[in-house]
XYZ file of C-alpha atoms in Angstrom:
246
model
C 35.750 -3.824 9.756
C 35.242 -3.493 5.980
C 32.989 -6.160 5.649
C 29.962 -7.247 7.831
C 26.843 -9.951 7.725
C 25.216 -11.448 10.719
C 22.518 -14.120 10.028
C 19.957 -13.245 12.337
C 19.942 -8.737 11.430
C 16.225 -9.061 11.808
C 16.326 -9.538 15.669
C 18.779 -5.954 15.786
C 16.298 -2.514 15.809
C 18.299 0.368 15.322
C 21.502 0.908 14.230
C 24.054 3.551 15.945
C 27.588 4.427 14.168
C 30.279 6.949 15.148
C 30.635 9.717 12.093
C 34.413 8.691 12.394
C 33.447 5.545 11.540
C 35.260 5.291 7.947
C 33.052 2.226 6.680
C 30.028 2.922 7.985
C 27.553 4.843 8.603
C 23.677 4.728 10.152
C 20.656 7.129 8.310
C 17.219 7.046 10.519
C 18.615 4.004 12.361
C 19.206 2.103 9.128
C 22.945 0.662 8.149
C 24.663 1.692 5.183
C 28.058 1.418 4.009
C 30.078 4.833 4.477
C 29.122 6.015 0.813
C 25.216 5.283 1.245
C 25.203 3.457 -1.535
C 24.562 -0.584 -0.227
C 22.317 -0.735 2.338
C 23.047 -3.497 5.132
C 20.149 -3.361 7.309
C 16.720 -1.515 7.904
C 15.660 -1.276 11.452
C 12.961 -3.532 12.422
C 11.856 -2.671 15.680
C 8.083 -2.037 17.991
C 7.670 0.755 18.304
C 5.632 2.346 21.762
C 2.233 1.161 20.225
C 3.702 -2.235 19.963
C 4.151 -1.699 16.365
C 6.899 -3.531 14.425
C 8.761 -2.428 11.138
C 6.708 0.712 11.146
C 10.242 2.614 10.682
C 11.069 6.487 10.401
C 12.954 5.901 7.728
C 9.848 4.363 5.623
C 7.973 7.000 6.643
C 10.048 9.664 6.394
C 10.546 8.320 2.344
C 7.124 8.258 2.067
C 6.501 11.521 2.979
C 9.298 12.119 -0.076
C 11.629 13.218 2.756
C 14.656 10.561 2.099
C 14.155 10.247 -1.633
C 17.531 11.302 -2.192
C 19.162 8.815 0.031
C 17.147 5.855 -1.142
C 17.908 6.554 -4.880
C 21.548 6.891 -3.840
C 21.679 3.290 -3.100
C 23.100 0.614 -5.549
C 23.310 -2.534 -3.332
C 20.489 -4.044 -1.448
C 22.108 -6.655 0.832
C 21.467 -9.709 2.150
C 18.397 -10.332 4.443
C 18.422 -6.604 4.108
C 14.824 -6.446 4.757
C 14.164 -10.069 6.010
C 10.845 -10.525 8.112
C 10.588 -6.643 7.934
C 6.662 -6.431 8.495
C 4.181 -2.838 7.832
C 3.370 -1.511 11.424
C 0.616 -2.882 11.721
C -0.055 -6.179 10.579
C 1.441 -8.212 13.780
C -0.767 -6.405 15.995
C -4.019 -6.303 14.236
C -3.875 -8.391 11.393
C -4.656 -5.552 8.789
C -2.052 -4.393 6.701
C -0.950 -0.336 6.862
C -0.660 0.908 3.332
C 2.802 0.994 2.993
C 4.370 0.100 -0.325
C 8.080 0.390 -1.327
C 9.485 0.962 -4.551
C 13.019 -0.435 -5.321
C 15.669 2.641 -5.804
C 15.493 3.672 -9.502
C 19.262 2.918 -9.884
C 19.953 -0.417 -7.497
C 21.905 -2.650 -9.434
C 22.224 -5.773 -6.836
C 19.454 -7.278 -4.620
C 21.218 -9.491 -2.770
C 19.853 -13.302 -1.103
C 17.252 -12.875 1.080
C 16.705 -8.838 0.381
C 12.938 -9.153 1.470
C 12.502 -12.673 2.163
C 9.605 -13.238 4.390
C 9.072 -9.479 4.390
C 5.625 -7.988 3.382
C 6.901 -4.713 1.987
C 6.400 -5.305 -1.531
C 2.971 -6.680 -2.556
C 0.741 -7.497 -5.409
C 3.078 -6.040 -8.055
C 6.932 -5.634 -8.370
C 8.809 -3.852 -10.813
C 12.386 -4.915 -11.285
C 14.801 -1.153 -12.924
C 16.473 -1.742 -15.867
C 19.705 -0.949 -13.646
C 19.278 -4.149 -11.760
C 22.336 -6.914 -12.950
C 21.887 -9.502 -9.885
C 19.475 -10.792 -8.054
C 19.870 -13.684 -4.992
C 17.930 -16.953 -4.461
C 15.036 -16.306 -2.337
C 15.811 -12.619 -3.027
C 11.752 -11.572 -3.316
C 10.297 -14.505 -1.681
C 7.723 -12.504 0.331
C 4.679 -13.509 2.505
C 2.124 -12.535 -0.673
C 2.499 -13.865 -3.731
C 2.952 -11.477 -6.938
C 0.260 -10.569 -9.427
C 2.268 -9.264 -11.910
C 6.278 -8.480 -11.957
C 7.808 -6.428 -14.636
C 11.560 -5.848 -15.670
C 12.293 -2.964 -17.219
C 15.417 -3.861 -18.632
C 15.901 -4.954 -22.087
C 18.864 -7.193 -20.680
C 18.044 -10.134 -18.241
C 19.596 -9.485 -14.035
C 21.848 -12.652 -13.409
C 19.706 -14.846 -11.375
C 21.100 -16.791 -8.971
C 19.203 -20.266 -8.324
C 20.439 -22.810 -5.600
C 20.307 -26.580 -5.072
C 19.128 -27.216 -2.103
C 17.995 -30.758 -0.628
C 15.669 -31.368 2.450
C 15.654 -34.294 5.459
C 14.651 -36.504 2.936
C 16.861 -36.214 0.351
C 14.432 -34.310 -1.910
C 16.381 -31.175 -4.307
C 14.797 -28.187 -4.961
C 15.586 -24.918 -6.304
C 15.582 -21.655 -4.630
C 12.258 -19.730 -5.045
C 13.493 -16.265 -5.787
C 10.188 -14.791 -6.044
C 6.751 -15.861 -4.146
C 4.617 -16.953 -7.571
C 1.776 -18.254 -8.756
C 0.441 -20.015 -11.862
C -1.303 -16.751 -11.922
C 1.434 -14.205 -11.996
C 2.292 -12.328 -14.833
C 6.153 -11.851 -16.026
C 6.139 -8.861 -18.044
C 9.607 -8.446 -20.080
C 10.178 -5.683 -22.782
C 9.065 -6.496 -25.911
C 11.525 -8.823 -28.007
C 13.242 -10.340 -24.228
C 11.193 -12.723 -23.899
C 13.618 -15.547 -25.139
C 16.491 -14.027 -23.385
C 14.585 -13.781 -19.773
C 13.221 -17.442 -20.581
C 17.427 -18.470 -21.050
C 18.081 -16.131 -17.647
C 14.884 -17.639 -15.773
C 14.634 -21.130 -16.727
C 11.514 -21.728 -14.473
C 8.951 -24.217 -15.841
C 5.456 -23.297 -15.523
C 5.862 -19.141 -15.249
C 3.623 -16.889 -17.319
C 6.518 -15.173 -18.979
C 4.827 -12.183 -21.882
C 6.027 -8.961 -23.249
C 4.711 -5.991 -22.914
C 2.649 -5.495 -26.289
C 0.829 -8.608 -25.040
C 0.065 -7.490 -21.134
C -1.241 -3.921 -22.381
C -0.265 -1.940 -18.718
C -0.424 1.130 -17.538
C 0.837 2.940 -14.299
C 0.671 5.706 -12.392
C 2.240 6.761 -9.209
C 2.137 9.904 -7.097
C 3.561 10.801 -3.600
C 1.417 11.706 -0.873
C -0.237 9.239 -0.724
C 1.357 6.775 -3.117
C -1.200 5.835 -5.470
C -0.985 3.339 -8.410
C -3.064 2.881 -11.055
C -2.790 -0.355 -12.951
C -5.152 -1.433 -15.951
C -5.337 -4.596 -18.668
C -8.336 -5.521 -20.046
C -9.994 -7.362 -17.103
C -9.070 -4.898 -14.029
C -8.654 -1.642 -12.997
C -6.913 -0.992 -9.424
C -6.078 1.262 -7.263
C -3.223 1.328 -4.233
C -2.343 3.854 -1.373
C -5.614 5.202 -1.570
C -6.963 7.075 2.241
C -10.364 6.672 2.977
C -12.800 9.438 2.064
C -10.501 10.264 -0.879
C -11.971 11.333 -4.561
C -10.560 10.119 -7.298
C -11.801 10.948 -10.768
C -10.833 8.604 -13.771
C -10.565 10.305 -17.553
C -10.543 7.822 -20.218
């Protein structure tokens, strides 16, 4: 077995492998190839509360336990993370605050990575590392305020024909968008991301022109993002004080 996809991973929870196992290997019940660099599948499981996709190994990563072993990873693969959910909104409606932040050094995000998932919210930023990226690769339940590559060179995109019962064609959606998400490119990319990501209608600017700033810490994660009309913060727990020096 060198090689292995199965179009339904989201209805597997966790994954078991042998340590003789020479291709693969399992980390918090999450499948990996045997160097831990492409990740095949995160667990998506209920837990005892009736929980689902609440997983150790998020947890564990946001505690800054498995930082390590998510930077190691170069290759997110397909339907990696399809349908995986924060514990829990099936249950209660309300969203946990769990936010992900793609490996610093991932260089493929493969079809489907976190289609339908509800991981990644509000923003998304995209490493400079990243070369590919699949149709319907980001296509999660919320839609994006704002999405930023880092990179001065644009990922290769890859956009689908697809056609519908009645005959209709349509491109794959790689990303769930708005007319009111932001594209943020480095300054001086923005012709070369509009040539990669021929999208009509996207708000496509560079950075000098979307004046951002952010900034994260562990425990909890909180981000601080801030243009001229808003100023908000993520990860926050209740009770907490934060003070704010312009």
């Amino acid at each position: 077995l060198v090689d292995i996809w199965y179009p339904a991973w989201n209805r597997f929870g966790r994954f078991i492998v042998p340590e003789e196992n020479p291709y693969l290997m399992s980390i918090e019940g999450w499948l990996f190839s045997k160097s831990g660099k492409t990740l095949i599948n995160a667990e998506n499981f209920y837990d005892e509360k009736g929980e689902r996709g609440k997983t150790n190994f998020i947890l564990r990563l946001l505690n800054g336990e498995l930082s390590e072993e998510w930077e190691n990873i170069d290759t997110i693969g397909e339907q990696a993370f399809l349908y995986a959910e924060q514990g829990s909104f099936k249950k209660t409606g309300k969203r946990a605050s769990i936010y992900i932040d793609l490996p610093k050094h991932v260089k493929v995000i493969g079809e489907k990575a976190f289609s339908g998932s509800n991981l990644l919210r509000d923003s998304l930023t995209i490493p400079e590392t990243v070369r590919y990226v699949g149709d319907w690769a980001f296509n999660t339940t919320d839609t994006f305020r704002v999405v930023i590559f880092m990179g001065t060179t644009p990922p290769k995109f890859k956009f689908s024909e697809y056609e519908d019962e009645s005959g209709h064609k349509f491109i794959a959606k790689i990303f769930n968008w708005n007319a009111s998400t932001t594209f943020i490119v480095p300054d001086g990319c923005k012709n070369a991301y509009k040539e990669a990501f021929p999208v009509e209608g996207i708000n496509l600017v560079e950075e000098s022109e979307y004046a951002t700033s952010v900034i994260s810490v562990q425990n909890p994660t909180i981000k601080i993002r801030r243009n001229a009309n808003m100023l908000t913060l993520k990860g926050c727990k209740q009770g907490e004080q934060i003070q704010i020096y312009s």
